Amino acid sequence: MIENTEPVASPSRDRIRTYTIGDLAREFGVTLRTLRFYEDRGLLSPRREGLARIYDAQDRSRLAVILKGKRLGFTLTEIRAMLAEEEQADQSAANLKLSLSQIEDQITHLEQQKLEIEEALVELRARREALAA
């Protein structure tokens, strides 16, 4: 299970706290375009006040989970499915529930990517040396 490791304020204060798109972009080090993209893909659902997007504490937590899933190499489609499972189980979607099978598959996938990257680096370094000689 991927857990949200962001510090959480008290529930009453956290419930009324809102964030602009700029607030979340700065806090999480992502672009405004990234947040809009996640909204277009149905991963985030801020409320609108005119043209402004207003995010609440649940949106903030969900963003933290989305970014954690991305750091672990999952696709947005996979993250969306995991978040949907959490919501169907009436949980807050502050976590991504991962099965042992999903974890093993992801480890295998990332190890394969690592191997391919290492092979590419060896070839590129060899070509660099040949050109420098």
Short mmCIF file of N, CA, C and O in Angstrom, two decimals:
data_model
loop_
_atom_site.label_atom_id
_atom_site.label_comp_id
_atom_site.label_asym_id
_atom_site.label_seq_id
_atom_site.Cartn_x
_atom_site.Cartn_y
_atom_site.Cartn_z
N MET A 1 0.84 -1.17 0.00
CA MET A 1 0.00 0.00 0.00
C MET A 1 0.89 1.23 0.00
O MET A 1 1.83 1.33 0.76
N ILE A 2 0.60 2.17 -0.88
CA ILE A 2 1.33 3.43 -0.91
C ILE A 2 0.59 4.38 0.00
O ILE A 2 -0.59 4.63 -0.18
N GLU A 3 1.27 4.91 0.97
CA GLU A 3 0.61 5.80 1.90
C GLU A 3 1.03 7.23 1.66
O GLU A 3 2.14 7.50 1.27
N ASN A 4 0.11 8.12 1.90
CA ASN A 4 0.39 9.55 1.81
C ASN A 4 1.24 9.91 3.01
O ASN A 4 0.81 9.76 4.15
N THR A 5 2.43 10.39 2.76
CA THR A 5 3.34 10.73 3.85
C THR A 5 3.37 12.21 4.14
O THR A 5 4.19 12.68 4.91
N GLU A 6 2.45 12.95 3.51
CA GLU A 6 2.38 14.38 3.75
C GLU A 6 1.85 14.64 5.15
O GLU A 6 0.97 13.93 5.63
N PRO A 7 2.36 15.66 5.85
CA PRO A 7 1.82 15.98 7.16
C PRO A 7 0.36 16.41 7.03
O PRO A 7 -0.01 17.08 6.07
N VAL A 8 -0.44 15.99 7.96
CA VAL A 8 -1.86 16.28 7.90
C VAL A 8 -2.23 17.20 9.06
O VAL A 8 -1.87 16.95 10.21
N ALA A 9 -2.95 18.26 8.74
CA ALA A 9 -3.43 19.18 9.77
C ALA A 9 -4.62 18.55 10.46
O ALA A 9 -5.11 17.50 10.07
N SER A 10 -5.11 19.20 11.50
CA SER A 10 -6.27 18.68 12.20
C SER A 10 -7.43 18.58 11.24
O SER A 10 -7.58 19.41 10.34
N PRO A 11 -8.30 17.57 11.42
CA PRO A 11 -9.39 17.36 10.47
C PRO A 11 -10.29 18.58 10.30
O PRO A 11 -10.69 18.90 9.20
N SER A 12 -10.60 19.28 11.36
CA SER A 12 -11.50 20.43 11.22
C SER A 12 -10.84 21.55 10.44
O SER A 12 -11.44 22.17 9.58
N ARG A 13 -9.58 21.83 10.70
CA ARG A 13 -8.87 22.87 9.97
C ARG A 13 -8.60 22.44 8.54
O ARG A 13 -8.70 23.23 7.61
N ASP A 14 -8.26 21.17 8.35
CA ASP A 14 -7.94 20.65 7.04
C ASP A 14 -9.16 20.67 6.12
O ASP A 14 -9.04 20.92 4.94
N ARG A 15 -10.35 20.44 6.68
CA ARG A 15 -11.57 20.39 5.88
C ARG A 15 -11.87 21.74 5.24
O ARG A 15 -12.36 21.78 4.14
N ILE A 16 -11.57 22.83 5.92
CA ILE A 16 -11.91 24.14 5.38
C ILE A 16 -10.77 24.76 4.59
O ILE A 16 -10.97 25.74 3.91
N ARG A 17 -9.60 24.20 4.65
CA ARG A 17 -8.45 24.72 3.93
C ARG A 17 -8.63 24.48 2.45
O ARG A 17 -8.97 23.40 2.02
N THR A 18 -8.40 25.50 1.66
CA THR A 18 -8.45 25.35 0.20
C THR A 18 -7.12 25.82 -0.39
O THR A 18 -6.35 26.53 0.26
N TYR A 19 -6.90 25.39 -1.62
CA TYR A 19 -5.64 25.67 -2.30
C TYR A 19 -5.95 26.10 -3.72
O TYR A 19 -6.85 25.56 -4.37
N THR A 20 -5.17 27.02 -4.23
CA THR A 20 -5.27 27.37 -5.64
C THR A 20 -4.39 26.42 -6.44
O THR A 20 -3.56 25.70 -5.87
N ILE A 21 -4.53 26.46 -7.74
CA ILE A 21 -3.69 25.63 -8.58
C ILE A 21 -2.21 25.98 -8.38
O ILE A 21 -1.35 25.11 -8.34
N GLY A 22 -1.94 27.28 -8.20
CA GLY A 22 -0.56 27.72 -7.96
C GLY A 22 -0.01 27.22 -6.64
O GLY A 22 1.16 26.86 -6.55
N ASP A 23 -0.87 27.21 -5.60
CA ASP A 23 -0.44 26.70 -4.30
C ASP A 23 0.05 25.26 -4.41
O ASP A 23 1.13 24.90 -3.91
N LEU A 24 -0.77 24.41 -5.05
CA LEU A 24 -0.41 23.00 -5.17
C LEU A 24 0.79 22.79 -6.09
O LEU A 24 1.65 21.95 -5.81
N ALA A 25 0.86 23.56 -7.15
CA ALA A 25 2.00 23.44 -8.06
C ALA A 25 3.30 23.74 -7.33
O ALA A 25 4.29 23.00 -7.45
N ARG A 26 3.30 24.82 -6.55
CA ARG A 26 4.52 25.17 -5.79
C ARG A 26 4.83 24.12 -4.73
O ARG A 26 5.97 23.69 -4.59
N GLU A 27 3.82 23.72 -3.99
CA GLU A 27 4.04 22.76 -2.90
C GLU A 27 4.61 21.44 -3.39
O GLU A 27 5.50 20.87 -2.77
N PHE A 28 4.10 20.94 -4.51
CA PHE A 28 4.50 19.62 -5.00
C PHE A 28 5.55 19.68 -6.11
O PHE A 28 5.99 18.64 -6.59
N GLY A 29 5.94 20.89 -6.50
CA GLY A 29 6.98 21.01 -7.52
C GLY A 29 6.55 20.51 -8.88
O GLY A 29 7.34 19.90 -9.60
N VAL A 30 5.28 20.75 -9.24
CA VAL A 30 4.78 20.37 -10.56
C VAL A 30 4.31 21.63 -11.28
O VAL A 30 4.17 22.69 -10.67
N THR A 31 4.06 21.50 -12.56
CA THR A 31 3.61 22.65 -13.33
C THR A 31 2.08 22.77 -13.27
O THR A 31 1.38 21.80 -12.96
N LEU A 32 1.61 23.95 -13.60
CA LEU A 32 0.17 24.16 -13.70
C LEU A 32 -0.40 23.23 -14.78
O LEU A 32 -1.49 22.68 -14.62
N ARG A 33 0.36 23.06 -15.83
CA ARG A 33 -0.06 22.18 -16.93
C ARG A 33 -0.26 20.75 -16.43
O ARG A 33 -1.20 20.07 -16.84
N THR A 34 0.62 20.29 -15.55
CA THR A 34 0.49 18.94 -14.98
C THR A 34 -0.82 18.81 -14.22
O THR A 34 -1.55 17.82 -14.39
N LEU A 35 -1.14 19.78 -13.40
CA LEU A 35 -2.38 19.73 -12.62
C LEU A 35 -3.60 19.76 -13.54
O LEU A 35 -4.57 19.02 -13.32
N ARG A 36 -3.55 20.59 -14.57
CA ARG A 36 -4.66 20.63 -15.52
C ARG A 36 -4.79 19.30 -16.25
O ARG A 36 -5.90 18.82 -16.52
N PHE A 37 -3.66 18.69 -16.58
CA PHE A 37 -3.65 17.39 -17.26
C PHE A 37 -4.30 16.34 -16.37
O PHE A 37 -5.14 15.55 -16.83
N TYR A 38 -3.93 16.31 -15.08
CA TYR A 38 -4.54 15.35 -14.16
C TYR A 38 -6.04 15.58 -14.05
O TYR A 38 -6.83 14.64 -13.95
N GLU A 39 -6.45 16.84 -14.09
CA GLU A 39 -7.88 17.14 -14.06
C GLU A 39 -8.56 16.63 -15.35
O GLU A 39 -9.61 16.00 -15.29
N ASP A 40 -7.94 16.90 -16.50
CA ASP A 40 -8.49 16.43 -17.78
C ASP A 40 -8.63 14.91 -17.80
O ASP A 40 -9.55 14.38 -18.43
N ARG A 41 -7.74 14.22 -17.13
CA ARG A 41 -7.76 12.76 -17.09
C ARG A 41 -8.66 12.21 -15.98
O ARG A 41 -8.74 11.02 -15.78
N GLY A 42 -9.31 13.09 -15.25
CA GLY A 42 -10.25 12.66 -14.23
C GLY A 42 -9.61 12.23 -12.92
O GLY A 42 -10.27 11.62 -12.08
N LEU A 43 -8.34 12.56 -12.73
CA LEU A 43 -7.66 12.18 -11.49
C LEU A 43 -7.89 13.21 -10.38
O LEU A 43 -7.84 12.86 -9.20
N LEU A 44 -8.10 14.44 -10.75
CA LEU A 44 -8.39 15.51 -9.79
C LEU A 44 -9.68 16.20 -10.22
O LEU A 44 -9.95 16.31 -11.42
N SER A 45 -10.44 16.67 -9.24
CA SER A 45 -11.71 17.33 -9.54
C SER A 45 -11.88 18.57 -8.67
O SER A 45 -12.69 18.59 -7.74
N PRO A 46 -11.12 19.61 -8.96
CA PRO A 46 -11.29 20.83 -8.16
C PRO A 46 -12.63 21.48 -8.47
O PRO A 46 -13.19 21.29 -9.54
N ARG A 47 -13.12 22.22 -7.51
CA ARG A 47 -14.34 22.98 -7.80
C ARG A 47 -13.92 24.27 -8.50
O ARG A 47 -12.76 24.67 -8.43
N ARG A 48 -14.88 24.89 -9.16
CA ARG A 48 -14.58 26.10 -9.91
C ARG A 48 -15.27 27.28 -9.26
O ARG A 48 -16.41 27.20 -8.83
N GLU A 49 -14.55 28.37 -9.20
CA GLU A 49 -15.11 29.66 -8.82
C GLU A 49 -14.73 30.60 -9.95
O GLU A 49 -13.60 31.10 -9.99
N GLY A 50 -15.66 30.79 -10.87
CA GLY A 50 -15.33 31.52 -12.08
C GLY A 50 -14.35 30.69 -12.89
O GLY A 50 -14.60 29.52 -13.16
N LEU A 51 -13.22 31.28 -13.21
CA LEU A 51 -12.18 30.55 -13.93
C LEU A 51 -11.18 29.88 -13.00
O LEU A 51 -10.33 29.11 -13.45
N ALA A 52 -11.25 30.20 -11.72
CA ALA A 52 -10.28 29.67 -10.75
C ALA A 52 -10.62 28.24 -10.36
O ALA A 52 -11.79 27.88 -10.18
N ARG A 53 -9.59 27.43 -10.22
CA ARG A 53 -9.72 26.07 -9.70
C ARG A 53 -9.44 26.14 -8.20
O ARG A 53 -8.40 26.65 -7.79
N ILE A 54 -10.33 25.57 -7.41
CA ILE A 54 -10.16 25.55 -5.96
C ILE A 54 -10.07 24.10 -5.51
O ILE A 54 -10.99 23.30 -5.71
N TYR A 55 -8.93 23.77 -4.92
CA TYR A 55 -8.68 22.41 -4.44
C TYR A 55 -8.88 22.35 -2.94
O TYR A 55 -8.56 23.30 -2.23
N ASP A 56 -9.38 21.21 -2.45
CA ASP A 56 -9.54 21.04 -1.01
C ASP A 56 -8.49 20.04 -0.50
O ASP A 56 -7.64 19.57 -1.27
N ALA A 57 -8.57 19.72 0.77
CA ALA A 57 -7.58 18.83 1.39
C ALA A 57 -7.61 17.44 0.75
O ALA A 57 -6.56 16.81 0.60
N GLN A 58 -8.78 16.98 0.34
CA GLN A 58 -8.88 15.67 -0.31
C GLN A 58 -8.16 15.69 -1.66
O GLN A 58 -7.46 14.74 -2.00
N ASP A 59 -8.32 16.77 -2.43
CA ASP A 59 -7.60 16.91 -3.70
C ASP A 59 -6.10 16.91 -3.46
O ASP A 59 -5.33 16.30 -4.21
N ARG A 60 -5.67 17.61 -2.42
CA ARG A 60 -4.24 17.69 -2.09
C ARG A 60 -3.69 16.30 -1.75
O ARG A 60 -2.64 15.90 -2.23
N SER A 61 -4.43 15.56 -0.94
CA SER A 61 -4.00 14.20 -0.58
C SER A 61 -3.96 13.30 -1.81
O SER A 61 -3.04 12.50 -1.99
N ARG A 62 -4.97 13.43 -2.65
CA ARG A 62 -5.04 12.63 -3.86
C ARG A 62 -3.86 12.95 -4.78
O ARG A 62 -3.25 12.04 -5.36
N LEU A 63 -3.50 14.22 -4.89
CA LEU A 63 -2.34 14.60 -5.70
C LEU A 63 -1.07 13.97 -5.15
O LEU A 63 -0.23 13.47 -5.91
N ALA A 64 -0.91 13.97 -3.84
CA ALA A 64 0.27 13.36 -3.23
C ALA A 64 0.35 11.87 -3.59
O ALA A 64 1.43 11.36 -3.91
N VAL A 65 -0.78 11.19 -3.60
CA VAL A 65 -0.81 9.77 -3.95
C VAL A 65 -0.50 9.57 -5.43
O VAL A 65 0.25 8.67 -5.80
N ILE A 66 -1.08 10.41 -6.28
CA ILE A 66 -0.82 10.32 -7.72
C ILE A 66 0.68 10.47 -7.99
O ILE A 66 1.28 9.68 -8.73
N LEU A 67 1.29 11.46 -7.38
CA LEU A 67 2.72 11.70 -7.60
C LEU A 67 3.57 10.57 -7.03
O LEU A 67 4.59 10.20 -7.61
N LYS A 68 3.15 10.00 -5.92
CA LYS A 68 3.87 8.85 -5.35
C LYS A 68 3.78 7.67 -6.32
O LYS A 68 4.78 7.00 -6.59
N GLY A 69 2.59 7.44 -6.86
CA GLY A 69 2.43 6.36 -7.84
C GLY A 69 3.29 6.57 -9.06
O GLY A 69 3.91 5.64 -9.58
N LYS A 70 3.37 7.84 -9.53
CA LYS A 70 4.23 8.15 -10.68
C LYS A 70 5.70 7.88 -10.34
O LYS A 70 6.43 7.34 -11.16
N ARG A 71 6.12 8.28 -9.13
CA ARG A 71 7.52 8.03 -8.73
C ARG A 71 7.83 6.54 -8.69
O ARG A 71 8.97 6.14 -8.92
N LEU A 72 6.82 5.73 -8.40
CA LEU A 72 7.02 4.28 -8.37
C LEU A 72 6.90 3.66 -9.76
O LEU A 72 7.01 2.45 -9.91
N GLY A 73 6.66 4.49 -10.77
CA GLY A 73 6.66 4.01 -12.14
C GLY A 73 5.33 3.53 -12.67
O GLY A 73 5.27 2.95 -13.75
N PHE A 74 4.23 3.75 -11.95
CA PHE A 74 2.94 3.34 -12.44
C PHE A 74 2.41 4.35 -13.44
O PHE A 74 2.70 5.54 -13.35
N THR A 75 1.62 3.88 -14.38
CA THR A 75 1.01 4.78 -15.36
C THR A 75 -0.20 5.46 -14.72
O THR A 75 -0.73 5.00 -13.70
N LEU A 76 -0.66 6.53 -15.34
CA LEU A 76 -1.85 7.22 -14.83
C LEU A 76 -3.07 6.31 -14.89
O LEU A 76 -3.93 6.37 -14.02
N THR A 77 -3.14 5.46 -15.89
CA THR A 77 -4.25 4.51 -15.99
C THR A 77 -4.23 3.55 -14.80
O THR A 77 -5.28 3.29 -14.20
N GLU A 78 -3.06 3.06 -14.46
CA GLU A 78 -2.94 2.16 -13.31
C GLU A 78 -3.27 2.89 -12.01
O GLU A 78 -3.97 2.35 -11.15
N ILE A 79 -2.79 4.11 -11.88
CA ILE A 79 -3.06 4.90 -10.68
C ILE A 79 -4.55 5.18 -10.56
O ILE A 79 -5.14 5.05 -9.48
N ARG A 80 -5.20 5.54 -11.67
CA ARG A 80 -6.63 5.81 -11.66
C ARG A 80 -7.40 4.57 -11.19
O ARG A 80 -8.32 4.67 -10.38
N ALA A 81 -7.02 3.40 -11.69
CA ALA A 81 -7.70 2.17 -11.30
C ALA A 81 -7.51 1.88 -9.81
O ALA A 81 -8.46 1.49 -9.12
N MET A 82 -6.32 2.11 -9.30
CA MET A 82 -6.06 1.88 -7.87
C MET A 82 -6.85 2.86 -7.01
O MET A 82 -7.41 2.49 -5.98
N LEU A 83 -6.90 4.12 -7.44
CA LEU A 83 -7.68 5.11 -6.70
C LEU A 83 -9.16 4.75 -6.72
O LEU A 83 -9.86 4.90 -5.71
N ALA A 84 -9.65 4.28 -7.86
CA ALA A 84 -11.06 3.90 -7.97
C ALA A 84 -11.37 2.74 -7.03
O ALA A 84 -12.44 2.72 -6.41
N GLU A 85 -10.46 1.79 -6.92
CA GLU A 85 -10.66 0.67 -5.99
C GLU A 85 -10.79 1.17 -4.56
O GLU A 85 -11.63 0.70 -3.80
N GLU A 86 -9.95 2.13 -4.19
CA GLU A 86 -10.00 2.70 -2.85
C GLU A 86 -11.34 3.39 -2.62
O GLU A 86 -11.95 3.24 -1.56
N GLU A 87 -11.80 4.14 -3.61
CA GLU A 87 -13.06 4.87 -3.46
C GLU A 87 -14.25 3.91 -3.39
O GLU A 87 -15.19 4.14 -2.64
N GLN A 88 -14.21 2.81 -4.15
CA GLN A 88 -15.29 1.83 -4.09
C GLN A 88 -15.34 1.15 -2.73
O GLN A 88 -16.39 0.74 -2.28
N ALA A 89 -14.19 1.07 -2.09
CA ALA A 89 -14.13 0.47 -0.76
C ALA A 89 -14.45 1.50 0.32
O ALA A 89 -14.23 1.27 1.50
N ASP A 90 -14.98 2.66 -0.11
CA ASP A 90 -15.34 3.76 0.81
C ASP A 90 -14.17 4.22 1.64
O ASP A 90 -14.32 4.58 2.80
N GLN A 91 -13.00 4.21 1.04
CA GLN A 91 -11.83 4.75 1.71
C GLN A 91 -11.53 6.10 1.10
O GLN A 91 -12.06 6.46 0.06
N SER A 92 -10.65 6.84 1.70
CA SER A 92 -10.44 8.24 1.32
C SER A 92 -9.58 8.44 0.08
O SER A 92 -9.37 9.56 -0.33
N ALA A 93 -9.06 7.42 -0.49
CA ALA A 93 -8.14 7.52 -1.63
C ALA A 93 -6.87 8.25 -1.24
O ALA A 93 -6.21 8.87 -2.05
N ALA A 94 -6.50 8.20 0.02
CA ALA A 94 -5.25 8.78 0.47
C ALA A 94 -4.13 7.76 0.33
O ALA A 94 -2.99 8.04 0.63
N ASN A 95 -4.47 6.56 -0.12
CA ASN A 95 -3.51 5.49 -0.30
C ASN A 95 -3.76 4.83 -1.65
O ASN A 95 -4.85 4.89 -2.18
N LEU A 96 -2.75 4.17 -2.15
CA LEU A 96 -2.94 3.29 -3.29
C LEU A 96 -2.76 1.87 -2.76
O LEU A 96 -1.70 1.54 -2.23
N LYS A 97 -3.77 1.08 -2.88
CA LYS A 97 -3.68 -0.29 -2.40
C LYS A 97 -3.00 -1.12 -3.49
O LYS A 97 -3.49 -1.18 -4.61
N LEU A 98 -1.90 -1.70 -3.16
CA LEU A 98 -1.15 -2.51 -4.11
C LEU A 98 -1.15 -3.95 -3.65
O LEU A 98 -0.86 -4.24 -2.48
N SER A 99 -1.43 -4.85 -4.58
CA SER A 99 -1.35 -6.27 -4.27
C SER A 99 0.10 -6.72 -4.42
O SER A 99 0.92 -6.05 -5.07
N LEU A 100 0.40 -7.87 -3.87
CA LEU A 100 1.74 -8.43 -4.02
C LEU A 100 2.05 -8.63 -5.50
O LEU A 100 3.17 -8.34 -5.95
N SER A 101 1.07 -9.09 -6.26
CA SER A 101 1.26 -9.29 -7.69
C SER A 101 1.59 -7.98 -8.41
O SER A 101 2.50 -7.95 -9.25
N GLN A 102 0.89 -6.91 -8.07
CA GLN A 102 1.18 -5.62 -8.69
C GLN A 102 2.58 -5.15 -8.35
O GLN A 102 3.29 -4.62 -9.20
N ILE A 103 2.97 -5.34 -7.11
CA ILE A 103 4.31 -4.93 -6.69
C ILE A 103 5.37 -5.73 -7.43
O ILE A 103 6.34 -5.17 -7.95
N GLU A 104 5.18 -7.04 -7.49
CA GLU A 104 6.16 -7.90 -8.19
C GLU A 104 6.24 -7.54 -9.67
O GLU A 104 7.33 -7.45 -10.23
N ASP A 105 5.08 -7.31 -10.30
CA ASP A 105 5.07 -6.93 -11.71
C ASP A 105 5.80 -5.61 -11.93
O ASP A 105 6.55 -5.45 -12.90
N GLN A 106 5.58 -4.66 -11.04
CA GLN A 106 6.21 -3.35 -11.18
C GLN A 106 7.73 -3.44 -10.97
O GLN A 106 8.50 -2.79 -11.68
N ILE A 107 8.15 -4.24 -10.01
CA ILE A 107 9.58 -4.44 -9.79
C ILE A 107 10.23 -5.04 -11.04
O ILE A 107 11.27 -4.57 -11.50
N THR A 108 9.59 -6.05 -11.61
CA THR A 108 10.10 -6.68 -12.84
C THR A 108 10.19 -5.66 -13.97
O THR A 108 11.19 -5.57 -14.68
N HIS A 109 9.13 -4.88 -14.13
CA HIS A 109 9.09 -3.86 -15.18
C HIS A 109 10.21 -2.83 -15.00
O HIS A 109 10.92 -2.50 -15.95
N LEU A 110 10.37 -2.33 -13.78
CA LEU A 110 11.40 -1.31 -13.53
C LEU A 110 12.81 -1.88 -13.67
O LEU A 110 13.70 -1.19 -14.16
N GLU A 111 13.00 -3.14 -13.26
CA GLU A 111 14.32 -3.76 -13.43
C GLU A 111 14.65 -3.91 -14.92
O GLU A 111 15.80 -3.70 -15.32
N GLN A 112 13.65 -4.24 -15.74
CA GLN A 112 13.86 -4.35 -17.18
C GLN A 112 14.21 -2.99 -17.77
O GLN A 112 15.12 -2.87 -18.58
N GLN A 113 13.50 -1.96 -17.34
CA GLN A 113 13.81 -0.60 -17.81
C GLN A 113 15.22 -0.20 -17.41
O GLN A 113 15.95 0.40 -18.20
N LYS A 114 15.60 -0.54 -16.18
CA LYS A 114 16.94 -0.20 -15.69
C LYS A 114 18.00 -0.89 -16.56
O LYS A 114 19.00 -0.26 -16.94
N LEU A 115 17.78 -2.15 -16.88
CA LEU A 115 18.71 -2.90 -17.73
C LEU A 115 18.83 -2.25 -19.10
O LEU A 115 19.94 -2.06 -19.61
N GLU A 116 17.71 -1.86 -19.69
CA GLU A 116 17.72 -1.22 -21.00
C GLU A 116 18.44 0.13 -20.96
O GLU A 116 19.19 0.47 -21.87
N ILE A 117 18.25 0.87 -19.89
CA ILE A 117 18.93 2.16 -19.73
C ILE A 117 20.43 1.95 -19.58
O ILE A 117 21.25 2.66 -20.19
N GLU A 118 20.82 0.97 -18.77
CA GLU A 118 22.25 0.69 -18.59
C GLU A 118 22.90 0.27 -19.90
O GLU A 118 24.02 0.70 -20.22
N GLU A 119 22.21 -0.54 -20.71
CA GLU A 119 22.74 -0.95 -22.01
C GLU A 119 22.87 0.26 -22.94
O GLU A 119 23.88 0.38 -23.66
N ALA A 120 21.90 1.13 -22.94
CA ALA A 120 21.96 2.33 -23.77
C ALA A 120 23.12 3.22 -23.35
O ALA A 120 23.82 3.79 -24.19
N LEU A 121 23.33 3.36 -22.03
CA LEU A 121 24.44 4.18 -21.53
C LEU A 121 25.79 3.61 -21.96
O LEU A 121 26.68 4.37 -22.35
N VAL A 122 25.94 2.30 -21.90
CA VAL A 122 27.19 1.67 -22.33
C VAL A 122 27.44 1.99 -23.81
O VAL A 122 28.55 2.38 -24.20
N GLU A 123 26.42 1.84 -24.64
CA GLU A 123 26.58 2.10 -26.06
C GLU A 123 26.89 3.58 -26.33
O GLU A 123 27.78 3.90 -27.13
N LEU A 124 26.18 4.47 -25.67
CA LEU A 124 26.43 5.90 -25.88
C LEU A 124 27.81 6.31 -25.41
O LEU A 124 28.49 7.11 -26.07
N ARG A 125 28.26 5.77 -24.29
CA ARG A 125 29.60 6.11 -23.81
C ARG A 125 30.66 5.61 -24.77
O ARG A 125 31.68 6.28 -25.03
N ALA A 126 30.45 4.42 -25.33
CA ALA A 126 31.40 3.88 -26.32
C ALA A 126 31.44 4.77 -27.56
O ALA A 126 32.51 5.06 -28.09
N ARG A 127 30.29 5.22 -28.01
CA ARG A 127 30.26 6.12 -29.18
C ARG A 127 30.91 7.45 -28.88
O ARG A 127 31.57 8.03 -29.73
N ARG A 128 30.69 7.96 -27.65
CA ARG A 128 31.32 9.23 -27.25
C ARG A 128 32.83 9.08 -27.28
O ARG A 128 33.55 9.96 -27.77
N GLU A 129 33.34 7.97 -26.72
CA GLU A 129 34.78 7.74 -26.73
C GLU A 129 35.34 7.65 -28.15
O GLU A 129 36.40 8.18 -28.44
N ALA A 130 34.60 6.96 -29.03
CA ALA A 130 35.05 6.82 -30.42
C ALA A 130 35.12 8.17 -31.11
O ALA A 130 36.04 8.45 -31.87
N LEU A 131 34.12 9.04 -30.83
CA LEU A 131 34.10 10.35 -31.47
C LEU A 131 35.18 11.28 -30.87
O LEU A 131 35.73 12.11 -31.58
N ALA A 132 35.48 11.12 -29.59
CA ALA A 132 36.47 11.95 -28.93
C ALA A 132 37.90 11.56 -29.31
O ALA A 132 38.81 12.38 -29.19
N ALA A 133 38.06 10.34 -29.78
CA ALA A 133 39.42 9.84 -30.10
C ALA A 133 39.95 10.36 -31.42
O ALA A 133 39.39 10.93 -32.25
#
